[in-house]
PDB file of C-alpha atoms in Angstrom:
ATOM      1  CA  UNK A   1      14.909  -2.911 -17.228  1.00 46.00           C
ATOM      2  CA  UNK A   2      12.945  -5.655 -15.449  1.00 44.00           C
ATOM      3  CA  UNK A   3      11.959  -3.245 -12.684  1.00 45.00           C
ATOM      4  CA  UNK A   4      10.768  -0.719 -15.260  1.00 35.00           C
ATOM      5  CA  UNK A   5       8.664  -3.364 -17.041  1.00 44.00           C
ATOM      6  CA  UNK A   6       7.146  -4.497 -13.736  1.00 42.00           C
ATOM      7  CA  UNK A   7       6.351  -0.902 -12.776  1.00 43.00           C
ATOM      8  CA  UNK A   8       4.754  -0.267 -16.174  1.00 45.00           C
ATOM      9  CA  UNK A   9       2.652  -3.423 -15.882  1.00 48.00           C
ATOM     10  CA  UNK A  10       1.465  -2.436 -12.389  1.00 49.00           C
ATOM     11  CA  UNK A  11       0.537   1.034 -13.645  1.00 47.00           C
ATOM     12  CA  UNK A  12      -1.477  -0.435 -16.511  1.00 51.00           C
ATOM     13  CA  UNK A  13      -3.281  -2.820 -14.145  1.00 52.00           C
ATOM     14  CA  UNK A  14      -4.135   0.071 -11.822  1.00 54.00           C
ATOM     15  CA  UNK A  15      -5.436   2.128 -14.740  1.00 52.00           C
ATOM     16  CA  UNK A  16      -7.529  -0.777 -16.066  1.00 59.00           C
ATOM     17  CA  UNK A  17      -9.166  -1.137 -12.625  1.00 75.00           C
ATOM     18  CA  UNK A  18     -11.128   2.072 -13.306  1.00 81.00           C
ATOM     19  CA  UNK A  19     -14.378   1.488 -15.160  1.00 87.00           C
ATOM     20  CA  UNK A  20     -16.084   3.981 -17.453  1.00 89.00           C
ATOM     21  CA  UNK A  21     -18.498   4.689 -14.601  1.00 91.00           C
ATOM     22  CA  UNK A  22     -15.571   5.516 -12.263  1.00 90.00           C
ATOM     23  CA  UNK A  23     -14.070   7.902 -14.803  1.00 92.00           C
ATOM     24  CA  UNK A  24     -17.467   9.555 -15.375  1.00 93.00           C
ATOM     25  CA  UNK A  25     -17.855  10.129 -11.620  1.00 92.00           C
ATOM     26  CA  UNK A  26     -14.359  11.614 -11.437  1.00 89.00           C
ATOM     27  CA  UNK A  27     -15.087  13.906 -14.397  1.00 93.00           C
ATOM     28  CA  UNK A  28     -18.350  15.034 -12.762  1.00 93.00           C
ATOM     29  CA  UNK A  29     -16.513  15.941  -9.534  1.00 89.00           C
ATOM     30  CA  UNK A  30     -13.813  17.874 -11.415  1.00 86.00           C
ATOM     31  CA  UNK A  31     -16.463  19.738 -13.434  1.00 90.00           C
ATOM     32  CA  UNK A  32     -18.596  20.585 -10.390  1.00 86.00           C
ATOM     33  CA  UNK A  33     -15.662  21.730  -8.235  1.00 79.00           C
ATOM     34  CA  UNK A  34     -14.238  23.794 -11.087  1.00 77.00           C
ATOM     35  CA  UNK A  35     -17.467  25.776 -11.281  1.00 80.00           C
ATOM     36  CA  UNK A  36     -17.942  26.039  -7.514  1.00 74.00           C
ATOM     37  CA  UNK A  37     -15.663  29.085  -7.111  1.00 69.00           C
ATOM     38  CA  UNK A  38     -17.949  31.222  -9.258  1.00 75.00           C
ATOM     39  CA  UNK A  39     -21.112  30.820  -7.120  1.00 71.00           C
ATOM     40  CA  UNK A  40     -18.908  31.191  -4.021  1.00 68.00           C
ATOM     41  CA  UNK A  41     -17.957  34.693  -5.174  1.00 68.00           C
ATOM     42  CA  UNK A  42     -21.619  35.476  -5.947  1.00 74.00           C
ATOM     43  CA  UNK A  43     -22.650  34.289  -2.495  1.00 72.00           C
ATOM     44  CA  UNK A  44     -19.894  36.299  -0.832  1.00 66.00           C
ATOM     45  CA  UNK A  45     -21.224  39.445  -2.500  1.00 69.00           C
ATOM     46  CA  UNK A  46     -24.809  38.819  -1.334  1.00 71.00           C
ATOM     47  CA  UNK A  47     -26.443  40.730   1.515  1.00 78.00           C
ATOM     48  CA  UNK A  48     -27.133  37.531   3.480  1.00 82.00           C
ATOM     49  CA  UNK A  49     -24.558  36.590   6.118  1.00 84.00           C
ATOM     50  CA  UNK A  50     -22.581  33.460   5.111  1.00 84.00           C
ATOM     51  CA  UNK A  51     -23.498  31.748   8.411  1.00 86.00           C
ATOM     52  CA  UNK A  52     -27.177  31.999   7.490  1.00 89.00           C
ATOM     53  CA  UNK A  53     -26.622  31.011   3.848  1.00 87.00           C
ATOM     54  CA  UNK A  54     -24.784  27.873   4.925  1.00 90.00           C
ATOM     55  CA  UNK A  55     -27.620  26.894   7.278  1.00 92.00           C
ATOM     56  CA  UNK A  56     -30.047  26.807   4.343  1.00 91.00           C
ATOM     57  CA  UNK A  57     -27.490  25.292   1.997  1.00 89.00           C
ATOM     58  CA  UNK A  58     -26.755  22.286   4.170  1.00 92.00           C
ATOM     59  CA  UNK A  59     -30.323  21.859   5.381  1.00 94.00           C
ATOM     60  CA  UNK A  60     -31.355  21.520   1.740  1.00 93.00           C
ATOM     61  CA  UNK A  61     -28.432  19.202   0.971  1.00 92.00           C
ATOM     62  CA  UNK A  62     -29.093  17.122   4.081  1.00 95.00           C
ATOM     63  CA  UNK A  63     -32.770  16.791   3.147  1.00 96.00           C
ATOM     64  CA  UNK A  64     -31.851  15.529  -0.330  1.00 96.00           C
ATOM     65  CA  UNK A  65     -29.368  13.069   1.179  1.00 95.00           C
ATOM     66  CA  UNK A  66     -32.049  11.886   3.623  1.00 97.00           C
ATOM     67  CA  UNK A  67     -34.428  11.119   0.762  1.00 97.00           C
ATOM     68  CA  UNK A  68     -31.609   9.227  -0.978  1.00 95.00           C
ATOM     69  CA  UNK A  69     -30.873   7.221   2.196  1.00 96.00           C
ATOM     70  CA  UNK A  70     -34.551   6.330   2.694  1.00 96.00           C
ATOM     71  CA  UNK A  71     -35.029   5.259  -0.932  1.00 96.00           C
ATOM     72  CA  UNK A  72     -31.807   3.226  -0.761  1.00 95.00           C
ATOM     73  CA  UNK A  73     -32.889   1.710   2.599  1.00 95.00           C
ATOM     74  CA  UNK A  74     -29.726   2.792   4.338  1.00 95.00           C
ATOM     75  CA  UNK A  75     -29.354   2.244   8.122  1.00 94.00           C
ATOM     76  CA  UNK A  76     -30.119   5.496   9.973  1.00 94.00           C
ATOM     77  CA  UNK A  77     -29.850   4.495  13.642  1.00 94.00           C
ATOM     78  CA  UNK A  78     -26.437   4.905  15.236  1.00 95.00           C
ATOM     79  CA  UNK A  79     -24.881   5.155  18.693  1.00 95.00           C
ATOM     80  CA  UNK A  80     -24.121   8.437  20.459  1.00 95.00           C
ATOM     81  CA  UNK A  81     -20.380   7.940  19.833  1.00 94.00           C
ATOM     82  CA  UNK A  82     -21.035   7.483  16.123  1.00 95.00           C
ATOM     83  CA  UNK A  83     -23.075  10.684  16.084  1.00 96.00           C
ATOM     84  CA  UNK A  84     -20.081  12.479  17.598  1.00 96.00           C
ATOM     85  CA  UNK A  85     -18.086  11.281  14.617  1.00 96.00           C
ATOM     86  CA  UNK A  86     -20.786  12.579  12.279  1.00 96.00           C
ATOM     87  CA  UNK A  87     -20.844  15.917  14.111  1.00 96.00           C
ATOM     88  CA  UNK A  88     -17.049  16.255  13.822  1.00 95.00           C
ATOM     89  CA  UNK A  89     -17.325  15.612  10.102  1.00 95.00           C
ATOM     90  CA  UNK A  90     -20.108  18.179   9.756  1.00 95.00           C
ATOM     91  CA  UNK A  91     -18.312  20.886  11.734  1.00 95.00           C
ATOM     92  CA  UNK A  92     -15.035  20.500   9.843  1.00 95.00           C
ATOM     93  CA  UNK A  93     -16.098  19.523   6.333  1.00 91.00           C
ATOM     94  CA  UNK A  94     -19.643  20.851   5.954  1.00 89.00           C
ATOM     95  CA  UNK A  95     -19.550  24.197   7.747  1.00 91.00           C
ATOM     96  CA  UNK A  96     -16.268  25.651   9.048  1.00 92.00           C
ATOM     97  CA  UNK A  97     -14.483  24.912   5.774  1.00 90.00           C
ATOM     98  CA  UNK A  98     -17.097  26.773   3.724  1.00 88.00           C
ATOM     99  CA  UNK A  99     -17.611  29.524   6.280  1.00 90.00           C
ATOM    100  CA  UNK A 100     -13.940  30.520   6.399  1.00 90.00           C
ATOM    101  CA  UNK A 101     -13.746  30.563   2.612  1.00 84.00           C
ATOM    102  CA  UNK A 102     -16.902  32.690   2.393  1.00 85.00           C
ATOM    103  CA  UNK A 103     -15.465  35.173   4.883  1.00 85.00           C
ATOM    104  CA  UNK A 104     -12.100  35.282   3.109  1.00 81.00           C
ATOM    105  CA  UNK A 105     -13.444  35.431  -0.440  1.00 76.00           C
ATOM    106  CA  UNK A 106     -14.866  38.914   0.041  1.00 72.00           C
ATOM    107  CA  UNK A 107     -11.393  40.447  -0.516  1.00 71.00           C
ATOM    108  CA  UNK A 108      -9.766  37.865  -2.781  1.00 69.00           C
ATOM    109  CA  UNK A 109     -10.122  36.988  -6.487  1.00 65.00           C
ATOM    110  CA  UNK A 110     -11.535  33.541  -7.192  1.00 64.00           C
ATOM    111  CA  UNK A 111      -8.259  32.478  -8.845  1.00 66.00           C
ATOM    112  CA  UNK A 112      -6.329  33.036  -5.627  1.00 71.00           C
ATOM    113  CA  UNK A 113      -9.002  31.130  -3.694  1.00 72.00           C
ATOM    114  CA  UNK A 114      -8.572  28.079  -5.911  1.00 72.00           C
ATOM    115  CA  UNK A 115      -4.769  28.253  -5.630  1.00 75.00           C
ATOM    116  CA  UNK A 116      -4.960  28.296  -1.819  1.00 77.00           C
ATOM    117  CA  UNK A 117      -7.428  25.398  -1.819  1.00 77.00           C
ATOM    118  CA  UNK A 118      -5.214  23.360  -4.157  1.00 76.00           C
ATOM    119  CA  UNK A 119      -2.818  22.993  -1.214  1.00 79.00           C
ATOM    120  CA  UNK A 120      -5.348  20.498   0.193  1.00 79.00           C
ATOM    121  CA  UNK A 121      -3.814  17.590  -1.743  1.00 80.00           C
ATOM    122  CA  UNK A 122      -0.398  18.230  -0.174  1.00 79.00           C
ATOM    123  CA  UNK A 123      -1.812  18.841   3.316  1.00 80.00           C
ATOM    124  CA  UNK A 124      -3.894  15.656   3.061  1.00 80.00           C
ATOM    125  CA  UNK A 125      -0.784  13.626   2.231  1.00 81.00           C
ATOM    126  CA  UNK A 126       1.055  15.090   5.239  1.00 80.00           C
ATOM    127  CA  UNK A 127      -1.886  14.441   7.577  1.00 84.00           C
ATOM    128  CA  UNK A 128      -2.345  10.858   6.355  1.00 82.00           C
ATOM    129  CA  UNK A 129       1.323  10.186   7.122  1.00 80.00           C
ATOM    130  CA  UNK A 130       1.222  12.017  10.486  1.00 81.00           C
ATOM    131  CA  UNK A 131      -2.062  10.573  11.777  1.00 80.00           C
ATOM    132  CA  UNK A 132      -2.215   7.143  10.141  1.00 76.00           C
ATOM    133  CA  UNK A 133       1.434   6.438   9.355  1.00 76.00           C
ATOM    134  CA  UNK A 134       0.691   5.902   5.650  1.00 76.00           C
ATOM    135  CA  UNK A 135       3.483   7.143   3.433  1.00 78.00           C
ATOM    136  CA  UNK A 136       2.163   9.007   0.371  1.00 72.00           C
ATOM    137  CA  UNK A 137       3.325   7.711  -2.997  1.00 75.00           C
ATOM    138  CA  UNK A 138       5.592   9.795  -5.182  1.00 76.00           C
ATOM    139  CA  UNK A 139       2.808  10.158  -7.739  1.00 77.00           C
ATOM    140  CA  UNK A 140       0.514  11.686  -5.092  1.00 73.00           C
ATOM    141  CA  UNK A 141       3.122  14.229  -3.963  1.00 73.00           C
ATOM    142  CA  UNK A 142       4.199  15.051  -7.510  1.00 76.00           C
ATOM    143  CA  UNK A 143       0.595  15.361  -8.674  1.00 75.00           C
ATOM    144  CA  UNK A 144      -0.287  17.672  -5.793  1.00 72.00           C
ATOM    145  CA  UNK A 145       2.708  19.929  -6.391  1.00 76.00           C
ATOM    146  CA  UNK A 146       2.058  19.930 -10.129  1.00 78.00           C
ATOM    147  CA  UNK A 147      -1.579  20.902  -9.599  1.00 73.00           C
ATOM    148  CA  UNK A 148      -0.648  23.713  -7.218  1.00 70.00           C
ATOM    149  CA  UNK A 149       2.024  25.032  -9.605  1.00 75.00           C
ATOM    150  CA  UNK A 150      -0.316  24.752 -12.574  1.00 73.00           C
ATOM    151  CA  UNK A 151      -3.065  26.764 -10.900  1.00 67.00           C
ATOM    152  CA  UNK A 152      -0.503  29.294  -9.711  1.00 68.00           C
ATOM    153  CA  UNK A 153       0.729  29.832 -13.266  1.00 71.00           C
ATOM    154  CA  UNK A 154      -2.807  29.904 -14.667  1.00 66.00           C
ATOM    155  CA  UNK A 155      -3.928  32.657 -12.296  1.00 62.00           C
ATOM    156  CA  UNK A 156      -0.556  34.422 -11.993  1.00 67.00           C
ATOM    157  CA  UNK A 157      -1.736  37.719 -13.593  1.00 67.00           C
ATOM    158  CA  UNK A 158      -4.626  37.809 -11.126  1.00 63.00           C
ATOM    159  CA  UNK A 159      -2.349  36.974  -8.184  1.00 62.00           C
ATOM    160  CA  UNK A 160       0.458  39.365  -9.181  1.00 66.00           C
ATOM    161  CA  UNK A 161      -1.984  42.232  -9.671  1.00 63.00           C
ATOM    162  CA  UNK A 162      -3.472  41.893  -6.199  1.00 62.00           C
ATOM    163  CA  UNK A 163      -2.788  44.625  -3.623  1.00 68.00           C
ATOM    164  CA  UNK A 164      -1.573  42.669  -0.589  1.00 67.00           C
ATOM    165  CA  UNK A 165      -2.772  44.855   2.247  1.00 72.00           C
ATOM    166  CA  UNK A 166      -3.161  43.522   5.793  1.00 78.00           C
ATOM    167  CA  UNK A 167      -6.858  42.860   5.177  1.00 75.00           C
ATOM    168  CA  UNK A 168      -5.996  40.773   2.105  1.00 76.00           C
ATOM    169  CA  UNK A 169      -3.371  38.824   4.070  1.00 79.00           C
ATOM    170  CA  UNK A 170      -5.956  38.203   6.789  1.00 83.00           C
ATOM    171  CA  UNK A 171      -8.386  36.969   4.121  1.00 81.00           C
ATOM    172  CA  UNK A 172      -5.725  34.566   2.805  1.00 81.00           C
ATOM    173  CA  UNK A 173      -5.264  33.345   6.382  1.00 85.00           C
ATOM    174  CA  UNK A 174      -9.002  32.624   6.616  1.00 87.00           C
ATOM    175  CA  UNK A 175      -8.848  30.633   3.382  1.00 84.00           C
ATOM    176  CA  UNK A 176      -5.824  28.689   4.598  1.00 85.00           C
ATOM    177  CA  UNK A 177      -7.808  27.944   7.767  1.00 90.00           C
ATOM    178  CA  UNK A 178     -10.715  26.782   5.602  1.00 89.00           C
ATOM    179  CA  UNK A 179      -8.373  24.479   3.681  1.00 88.00           C
ATOM    180  CA  UNK A 180      -7.028  23.013   6.934  1.00 90.00           C
ATOM    181  CA  UNK A 181     -10.590  22.464   8.160  1.00 93.00           C
ATOM    182  CA  UNK A 182     -11.383  20.659   4.900  1.00 91.00           C
ATOM    183  CA  UNK A 183      -8.295  18.453   5.249  1.00 90.00           C
ATOM    184  CA  UNK A 184      -9.006  17.515   8.860  1.00 93.00           C
ATOM    185  CA  UNK A 185     -12.576  16.764   7.767  1.00 93.00           C
ATOM    186  CA  UNK A 186     -11.121  14.394   5.177  1.00 91.00           C
ATOM    187  CA  UNK A 187      -9.177  12.642   7.932  1.00 92.00           C
ATOM    188  CA  UNK A 188     -12.362  12.244  10.004  1.00 94.00           C
ATOM    189  CA  UNK A 189     -14.146  10.870   6.945  1.00 92.00           C
ATOM    190  CA  UNK A 190     -11.331   8.402   6.228  1.00 90.00           C
ATOM    191  CA  UNK A 191     -11.279   7.248   9.870  1.00 92.00           C
ATOM    192  CA  UNK A 192     -15.069   6.836   9.845  1.00 93.00           C
ATOM    193  CA  UNK A 193     -14.844   4.683   6.740  1.00 90.00           C
ATOM    194  CA  UNK A 194     -12.116   2.586   8.379  1.00 89.00           C
ATOM    195  CA  UNK A 195     -14.603   1.937  11.196  1.00 91.00           C
ATOM    196  CA  UNK A 196     -17.093   0.670   8.639  1.00 93.00           C
ATOM    197  CA  UNK A 197     -19.545   3.570   8.814  1.00 94.00           C
ATOM    198  CA  UNK A 198     -21.762   3.789   5.704  1.00 94.00           C
ATOM    199  CA  UNK A 199     -21.018   6.703   3.386  1.00 93.00           C
ATOM    200  CA  UNK A 200     -24.528   7.976   2.599  1.00 95.00           C
ATOM    201  CA  UNK A 201     -25.866   8.208   6.200  1.00 96.00           C
ATOM    202  CA  UNK A 202     -22.519   9.659   7.325  1.00 96.00           C
ATOM    203  CA  UNK A 203     -22.795  12.394   4.677  1.00 95.00           C
ATOM    204  CA  UNK A 204     -26.471  13.008   5.455  1.00 96.00           C
ATOM    205  CA  UNK A 205     -25.970  13.422   9.201  1.00 97.00           C
ATOM    206  CA  UNK A 206     -22.765  15.385   8.614  1.00 96.00           C
ATOM    207  CA  UNK A 207     -24.660  17.960   6.550  1.00 96.00           C
ATOM    208  CA  UNK A 208     -27.374  18.314   9.186  1.00 97.00           C
ATOM    209  CA  UNK A 209     -24.781  18.748  11.937  1.00 97.00           C
ATOM    210  CA  UNK A 210     -22.936  21.267   9.748  1.00 95.00           C
ATOM    211  CA  UNK A 211     -26.175  23.248   9.337  1.00 95.00           C
ATOM    212  CA  UNK A 212     -26.761  23.086  13.100  1.00 96.00           C
ATOM    213  CA  UNK A 213     -23.229  24.383  13.789  1.00 95.00           C
ATOM    214  CA  UNK A 214     -23.717  27.313  11.392  1.00 94.00           C
ATOM    215  CA  UNK A 215     -27.100  28.068  12.989  1.00 95.00           C
ATOM    216  CA  UNK A 216     -25.421  28.190  16.394  1.00 95.00           C
ATOM    217  CA  UNK A 217     -22.701  30.541  15.082  1.00 92.00           C
ATOM    218  CA  UNK A 218     -25.293  32.742  13.380  1.00 90.00           C
ATOM    219  CA  UNK A 219     -27.268  32.991  16.613  1.00 92.00           C
ATOM    220  CA  UNK A 220     -24.212  33.862  18.721  1.00 91.00           C
ATOM    221  CA  UNK A 221     -22.869  36.383  16.199  1.00 85.00           C
TER     222      UNK A 221
END
């Protein structure tokens, strides 16, 4: 009984640590990501190659982040090794992740895309334990599995009605690859933060490097 009371008290303290501003930010992220699958499908159906679309997308995003960094007087000069960290973040999180999903989404319903991407929470927990030795809490694992199962049930009619040809399976493989790229990008981001790198410049440079990577791929292909 004492252990239960202590656990309940700790949970309440953790919940009270979140301000209204924190909850509003979380709600904004959930809302924005929930809608993101719809424009992804629109973009996938466009005549412009996804490599080229992502160049413009992240150039525009990087430019906005640059303005934010300048107005906020963020430090913008970093060593070559730090720029390699930024480039790794950009390649994994701000280009390859999106590119693989764009390529795979052409043959998949948006519901299936979101179900595949929901695996990210589980993969992140595994990677954090494998790379950093941090054991995920039961709530994290349970929440990730619950989210994956919930999305699976929500979009089950869409998933069950899909014709799983080899091209569709290949498209699912691309989306799984995009999810893995996203998760490894999260690990790079977490490691960068552990090294004390500022969030806004890291995001800004990451987007520019992501755009550069997509421009290189577009040129080669």
